[in-house]
XYZ file of N, CA and C in Angstrom:
477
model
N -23.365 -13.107 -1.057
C -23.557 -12.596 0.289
C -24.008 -13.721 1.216
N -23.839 -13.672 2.295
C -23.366 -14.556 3.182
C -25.403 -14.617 3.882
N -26.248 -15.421 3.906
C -26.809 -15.631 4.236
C -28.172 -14.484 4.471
N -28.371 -14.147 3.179
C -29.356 -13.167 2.854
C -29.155 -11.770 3.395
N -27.639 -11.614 3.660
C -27.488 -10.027 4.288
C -27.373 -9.191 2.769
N -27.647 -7.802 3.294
C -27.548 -6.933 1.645
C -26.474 -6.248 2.270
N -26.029 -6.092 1.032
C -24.539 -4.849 0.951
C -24.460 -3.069 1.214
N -24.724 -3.007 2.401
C -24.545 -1.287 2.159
C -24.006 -0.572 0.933
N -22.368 -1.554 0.672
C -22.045 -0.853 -0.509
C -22.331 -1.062 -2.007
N -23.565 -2.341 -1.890
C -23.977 -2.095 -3.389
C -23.120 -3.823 -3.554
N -23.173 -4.234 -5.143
C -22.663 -5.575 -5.616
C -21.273 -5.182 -5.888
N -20.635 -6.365 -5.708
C -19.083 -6.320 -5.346
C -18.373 -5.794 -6.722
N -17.303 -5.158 -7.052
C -17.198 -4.418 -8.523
C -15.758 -4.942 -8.525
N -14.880 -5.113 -7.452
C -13.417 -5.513 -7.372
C -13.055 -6.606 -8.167
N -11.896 -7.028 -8.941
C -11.375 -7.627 -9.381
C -11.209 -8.709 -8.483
N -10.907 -8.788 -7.707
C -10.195 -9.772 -6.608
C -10.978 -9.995 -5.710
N -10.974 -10.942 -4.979
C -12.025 -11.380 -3.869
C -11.147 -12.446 -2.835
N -10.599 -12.235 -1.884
C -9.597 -13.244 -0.844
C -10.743 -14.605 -0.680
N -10.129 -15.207 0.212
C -10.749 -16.223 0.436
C -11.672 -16.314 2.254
N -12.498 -15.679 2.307
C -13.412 -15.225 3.066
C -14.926 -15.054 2.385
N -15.741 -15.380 3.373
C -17.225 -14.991 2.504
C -17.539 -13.733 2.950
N -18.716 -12.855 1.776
C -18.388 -11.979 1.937
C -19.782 -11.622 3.153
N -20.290 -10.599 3.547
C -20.679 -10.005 3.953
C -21.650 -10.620 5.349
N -20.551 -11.867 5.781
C -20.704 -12.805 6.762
C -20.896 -12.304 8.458
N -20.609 -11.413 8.639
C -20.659 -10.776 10.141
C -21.566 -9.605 9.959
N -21.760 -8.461 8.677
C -22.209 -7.258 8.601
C -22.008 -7.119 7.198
N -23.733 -5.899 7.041
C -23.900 -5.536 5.992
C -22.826 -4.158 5.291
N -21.961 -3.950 6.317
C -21.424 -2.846 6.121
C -19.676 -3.349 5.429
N -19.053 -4.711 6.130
C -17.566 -5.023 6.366
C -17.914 -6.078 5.222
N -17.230 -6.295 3.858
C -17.511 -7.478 3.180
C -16.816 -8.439 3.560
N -15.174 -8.345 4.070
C -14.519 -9.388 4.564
C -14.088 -8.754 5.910
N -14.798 -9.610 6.902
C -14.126 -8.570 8.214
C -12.885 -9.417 8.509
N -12.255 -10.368 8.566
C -11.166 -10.390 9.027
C -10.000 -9.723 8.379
N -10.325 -9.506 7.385
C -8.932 -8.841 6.099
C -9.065 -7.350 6.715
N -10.343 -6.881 6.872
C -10.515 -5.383 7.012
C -9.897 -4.715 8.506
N -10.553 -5.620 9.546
C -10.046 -5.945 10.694
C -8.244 -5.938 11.009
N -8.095 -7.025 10.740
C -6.695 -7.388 10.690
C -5.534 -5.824 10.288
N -6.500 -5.108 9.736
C -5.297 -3.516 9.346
C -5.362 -2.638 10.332
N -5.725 -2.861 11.731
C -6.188 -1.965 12.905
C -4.442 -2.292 13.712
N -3.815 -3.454 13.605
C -2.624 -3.831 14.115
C -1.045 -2.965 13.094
N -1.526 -2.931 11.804
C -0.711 -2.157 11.185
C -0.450 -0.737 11.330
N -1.856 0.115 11.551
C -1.709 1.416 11.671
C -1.586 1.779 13.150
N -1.707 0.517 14.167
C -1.128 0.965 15.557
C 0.190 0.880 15.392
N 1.068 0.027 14.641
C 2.678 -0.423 14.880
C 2.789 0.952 14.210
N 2.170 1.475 13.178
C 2.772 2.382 12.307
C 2.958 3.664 13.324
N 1.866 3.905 13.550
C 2.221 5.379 14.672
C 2.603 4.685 15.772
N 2.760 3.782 16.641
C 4.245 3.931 17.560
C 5.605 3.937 16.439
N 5.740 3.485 15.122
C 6.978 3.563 14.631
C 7.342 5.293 14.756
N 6.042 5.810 14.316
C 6.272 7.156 13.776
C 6.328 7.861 14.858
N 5.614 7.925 15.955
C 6.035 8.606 17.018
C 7.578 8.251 17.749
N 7.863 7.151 17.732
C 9.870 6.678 17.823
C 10.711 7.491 16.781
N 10.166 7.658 15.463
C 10.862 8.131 14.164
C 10.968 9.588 14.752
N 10.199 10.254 15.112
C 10.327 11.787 15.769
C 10.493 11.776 16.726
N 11.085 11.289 17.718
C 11.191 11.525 19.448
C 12.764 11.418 19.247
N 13.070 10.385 17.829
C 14.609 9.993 18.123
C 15.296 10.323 17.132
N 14.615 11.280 16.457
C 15.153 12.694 15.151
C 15.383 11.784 14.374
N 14.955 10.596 13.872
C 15.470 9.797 12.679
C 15.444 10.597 11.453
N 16.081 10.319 10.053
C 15.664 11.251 8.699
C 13.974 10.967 8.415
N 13.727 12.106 8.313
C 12.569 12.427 7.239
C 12.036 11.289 6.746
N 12.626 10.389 5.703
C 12.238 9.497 4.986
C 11.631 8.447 5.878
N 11.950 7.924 6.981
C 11.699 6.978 7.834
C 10.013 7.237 8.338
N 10.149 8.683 8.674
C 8.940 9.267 8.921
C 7.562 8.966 7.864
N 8.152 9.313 6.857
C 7.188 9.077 5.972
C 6.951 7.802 5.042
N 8.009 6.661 5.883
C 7.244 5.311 5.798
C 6.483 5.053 6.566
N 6.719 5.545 7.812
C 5.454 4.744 8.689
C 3.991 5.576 8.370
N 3.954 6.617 8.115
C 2.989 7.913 7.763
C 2.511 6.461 6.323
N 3.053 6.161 5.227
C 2.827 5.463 3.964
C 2.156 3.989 4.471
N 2.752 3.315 5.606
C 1.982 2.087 5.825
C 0.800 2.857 6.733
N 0.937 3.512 7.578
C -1.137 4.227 7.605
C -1.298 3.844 6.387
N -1.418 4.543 5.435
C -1.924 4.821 4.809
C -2.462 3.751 3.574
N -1.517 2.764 3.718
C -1.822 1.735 2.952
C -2.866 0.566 3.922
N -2.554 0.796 4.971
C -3.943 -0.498 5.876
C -5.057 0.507 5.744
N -4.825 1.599 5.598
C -6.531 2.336 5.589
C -6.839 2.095 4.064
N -6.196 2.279 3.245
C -6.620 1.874 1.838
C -6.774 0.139 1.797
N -6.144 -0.248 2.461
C -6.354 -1.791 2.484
C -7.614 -2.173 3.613
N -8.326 -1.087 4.653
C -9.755 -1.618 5.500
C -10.743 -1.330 4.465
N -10.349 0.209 3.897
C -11.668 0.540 2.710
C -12.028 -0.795 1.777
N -10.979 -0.939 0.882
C -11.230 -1.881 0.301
C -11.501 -3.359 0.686
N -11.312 -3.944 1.811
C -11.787 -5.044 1.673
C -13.089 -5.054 2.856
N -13.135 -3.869 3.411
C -14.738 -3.178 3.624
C -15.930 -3.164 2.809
N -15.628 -3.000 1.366
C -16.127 -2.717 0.574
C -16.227 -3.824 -0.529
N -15.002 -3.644 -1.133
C -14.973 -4.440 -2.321
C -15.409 -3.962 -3.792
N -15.231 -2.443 -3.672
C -15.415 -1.912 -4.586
C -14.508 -1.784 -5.479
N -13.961 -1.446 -7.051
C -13.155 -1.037 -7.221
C -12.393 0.014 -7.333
N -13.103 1.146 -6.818
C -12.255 2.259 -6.661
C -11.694 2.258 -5.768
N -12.579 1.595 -4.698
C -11.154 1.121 -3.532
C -10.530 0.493 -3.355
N -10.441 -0.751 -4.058
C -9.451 -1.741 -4.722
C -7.917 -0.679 -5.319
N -8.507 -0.137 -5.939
C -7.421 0.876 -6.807
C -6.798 1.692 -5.280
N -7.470 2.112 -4.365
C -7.289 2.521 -3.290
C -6.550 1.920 -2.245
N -6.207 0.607 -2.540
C -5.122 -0.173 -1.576
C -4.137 -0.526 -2.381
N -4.325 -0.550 -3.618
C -3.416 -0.813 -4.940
C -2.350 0.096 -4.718
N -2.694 1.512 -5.262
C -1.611 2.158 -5.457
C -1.041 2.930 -4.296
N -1.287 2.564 -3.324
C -0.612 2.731 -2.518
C 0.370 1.528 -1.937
N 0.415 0.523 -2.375
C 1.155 -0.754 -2.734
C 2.669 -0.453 -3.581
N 2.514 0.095 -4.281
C 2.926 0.714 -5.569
C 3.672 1.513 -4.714
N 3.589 2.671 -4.286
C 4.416 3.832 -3.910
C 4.748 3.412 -2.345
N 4.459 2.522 -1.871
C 5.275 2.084 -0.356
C 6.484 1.382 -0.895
N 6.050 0.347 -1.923
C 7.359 0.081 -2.627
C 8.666 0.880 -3.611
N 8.144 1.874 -3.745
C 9.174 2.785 -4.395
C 9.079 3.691 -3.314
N 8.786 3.880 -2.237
C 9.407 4.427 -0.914
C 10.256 3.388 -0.382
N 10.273 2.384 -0.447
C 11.427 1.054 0.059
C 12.353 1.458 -0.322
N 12.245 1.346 -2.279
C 13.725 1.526 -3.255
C 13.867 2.720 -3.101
N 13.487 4.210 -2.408
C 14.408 5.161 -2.071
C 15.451 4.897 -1.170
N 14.527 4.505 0.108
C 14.818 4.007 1.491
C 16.416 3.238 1.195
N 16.088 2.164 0.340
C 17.400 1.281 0.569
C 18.262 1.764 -0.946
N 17.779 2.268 -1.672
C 18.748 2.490 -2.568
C 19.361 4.552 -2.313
N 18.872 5.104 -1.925
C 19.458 6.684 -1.656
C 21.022 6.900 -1.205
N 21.216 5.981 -0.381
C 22.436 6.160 0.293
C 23.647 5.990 -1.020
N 23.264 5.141 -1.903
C 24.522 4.964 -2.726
C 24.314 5.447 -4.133
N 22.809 6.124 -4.396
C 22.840 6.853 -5.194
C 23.307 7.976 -5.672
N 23.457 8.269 -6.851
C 24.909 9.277 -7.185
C 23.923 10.523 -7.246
N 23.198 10.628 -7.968
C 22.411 11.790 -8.393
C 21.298 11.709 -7.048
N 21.437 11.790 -6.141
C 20.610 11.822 -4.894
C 19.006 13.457 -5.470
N 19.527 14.414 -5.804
C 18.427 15.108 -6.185
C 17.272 14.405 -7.079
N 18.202 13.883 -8.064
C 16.873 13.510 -9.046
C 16.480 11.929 -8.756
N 16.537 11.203 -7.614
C 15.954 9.792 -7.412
C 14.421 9.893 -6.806
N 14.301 11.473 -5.787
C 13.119 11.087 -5.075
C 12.313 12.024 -6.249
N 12.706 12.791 -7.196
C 11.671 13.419 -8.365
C 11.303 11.942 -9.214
N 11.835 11.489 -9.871
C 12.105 10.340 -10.609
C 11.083 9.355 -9.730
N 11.326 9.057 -8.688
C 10.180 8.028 -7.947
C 8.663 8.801 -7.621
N 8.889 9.782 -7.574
C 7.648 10.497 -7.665
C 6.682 10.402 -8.592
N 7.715 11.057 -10.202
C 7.065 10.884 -10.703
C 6.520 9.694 -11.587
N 7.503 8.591 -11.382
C 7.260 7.361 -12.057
C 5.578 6.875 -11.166
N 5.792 6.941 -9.554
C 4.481 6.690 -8.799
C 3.216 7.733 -9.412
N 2.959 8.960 -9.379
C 2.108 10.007 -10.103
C 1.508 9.326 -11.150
N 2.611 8.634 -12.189
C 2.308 8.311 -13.516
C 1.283 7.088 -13.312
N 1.616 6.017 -12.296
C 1.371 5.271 -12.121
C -0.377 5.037 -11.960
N -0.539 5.956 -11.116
C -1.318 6.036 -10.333
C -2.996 6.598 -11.298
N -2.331 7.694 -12.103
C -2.864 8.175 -13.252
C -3.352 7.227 -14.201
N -1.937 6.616 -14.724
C -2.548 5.213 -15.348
C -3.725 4.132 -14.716
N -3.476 4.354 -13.639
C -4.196 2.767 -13.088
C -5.180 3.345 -13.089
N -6.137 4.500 -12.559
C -7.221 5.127 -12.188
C -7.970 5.136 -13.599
N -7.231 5.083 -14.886
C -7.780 5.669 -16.123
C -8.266 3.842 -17.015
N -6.874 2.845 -17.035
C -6.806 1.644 -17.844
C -7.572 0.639 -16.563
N -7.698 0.989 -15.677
C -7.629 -0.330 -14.377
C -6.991 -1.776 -14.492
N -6.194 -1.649 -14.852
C -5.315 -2.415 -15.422
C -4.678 -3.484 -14.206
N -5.300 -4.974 -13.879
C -5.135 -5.741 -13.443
C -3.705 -6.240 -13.385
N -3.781 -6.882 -14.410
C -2.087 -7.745 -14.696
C -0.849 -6.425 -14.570
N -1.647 -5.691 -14.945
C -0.076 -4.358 -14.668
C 0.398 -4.010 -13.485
N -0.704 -4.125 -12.920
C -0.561 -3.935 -11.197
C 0.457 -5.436 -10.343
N 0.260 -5.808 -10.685
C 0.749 -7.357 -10.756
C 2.457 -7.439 -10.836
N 2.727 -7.480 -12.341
C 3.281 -6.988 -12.988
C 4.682 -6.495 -12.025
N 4.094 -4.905 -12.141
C 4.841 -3.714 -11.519
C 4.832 -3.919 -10.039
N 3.662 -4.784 -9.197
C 4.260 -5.285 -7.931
C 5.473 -6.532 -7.569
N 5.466 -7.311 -8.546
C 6.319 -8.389 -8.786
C 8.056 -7.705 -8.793
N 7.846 -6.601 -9.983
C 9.213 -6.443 -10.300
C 9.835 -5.208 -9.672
N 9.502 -4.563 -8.989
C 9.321 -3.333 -7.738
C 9.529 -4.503 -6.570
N 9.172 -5.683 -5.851
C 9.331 -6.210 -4.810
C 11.028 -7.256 -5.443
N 11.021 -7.440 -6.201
C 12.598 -7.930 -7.012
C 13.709 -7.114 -6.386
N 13.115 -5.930 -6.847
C 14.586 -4.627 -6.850
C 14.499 -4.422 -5.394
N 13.731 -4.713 -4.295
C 13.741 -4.306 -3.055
C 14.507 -5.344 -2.315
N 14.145 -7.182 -2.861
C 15.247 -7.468 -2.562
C 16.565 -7.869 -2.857
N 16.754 -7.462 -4.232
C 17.811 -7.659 -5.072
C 18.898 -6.694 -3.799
N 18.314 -5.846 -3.583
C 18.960 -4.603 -2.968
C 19.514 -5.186 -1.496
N 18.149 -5.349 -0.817
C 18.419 -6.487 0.746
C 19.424 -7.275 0.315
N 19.735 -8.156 -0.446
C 20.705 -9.381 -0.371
C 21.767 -8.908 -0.597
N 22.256 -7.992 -1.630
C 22.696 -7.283 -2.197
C 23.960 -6.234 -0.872
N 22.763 -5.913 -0.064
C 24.014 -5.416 1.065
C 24.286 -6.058 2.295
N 22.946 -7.314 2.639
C 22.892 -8.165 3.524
C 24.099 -8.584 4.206
């Protein structure tokens, strides 16, 4: 801690730690520029989402920008904090924005269109279950590495 401040939320429990000191501006924000910095995401996100419904786009579009909310608020908690349940809290929602991508760009040429968004569901569900139970570092890793592959295997792919 950054110059004898104490932690509202207690000693840091997260796996990961960016490169910021921590609890340098406030006892409350452990890294304020990381935490900060997600106030620009969830504004782009709701003007996306309010454009996504004014201009009847599909459904799915909607509920990407609705998914990046949701991932900068799991991404202020956690680096607010630095806990690991909220670590896990910007995690897996990492996880399922990216298998909202590979619907996004893979649906259109999928054959079995019913069973892709059950199938991504439940592969994310599983996921999520797992991570909350093993906390499983390198898997997260891992499964972000090769989930961001297939997103742009796909981009180049129709580029």
């Amino acid at each position: 801690m950054a110059d004898g401040i104490s932690s509202f939320w207690g000693p840091v429990t997260s796996t990961t730690e960016c490169c910021e000191r921590n609890y340098a501006y406030s006892s409350y924000i452990a890294e304020f520029y990381n935490t900060v910095s997600n106030i620009p995401t969830i504004l782009l996100a709701l003007i996306g989402l309010a454009n996504a419904l004014r201009q009847r786009f599909e459904k799915r579009f909607s509920v990407l920008h609705i998914s990046n909310m949701i991932l900068a608020i799991g991404s202020m908690f956690y680096h607010a904090t630095l806990q690991k349940v909220q670590q896990q809290g910007d995690e897996t929602p990492m996880i399922w924005e990216m298998l909202l991508y590979m619907y996004i760009l893979y649906s259109p040429d999928w054959h079995y269109r019913s069973t892709m968004p059950t199938f991504l569901f439940l592969y994310g569900a599983m996921f999520a279950v797992a991570h909350s139970i093993l906390r499983y570092d390198i898997g997260f890793k891992a499964l972000s590495v090769g989930l961001a592959i297939g997103v742009c295997a796909r981009r180049y792919h129709t580029g």
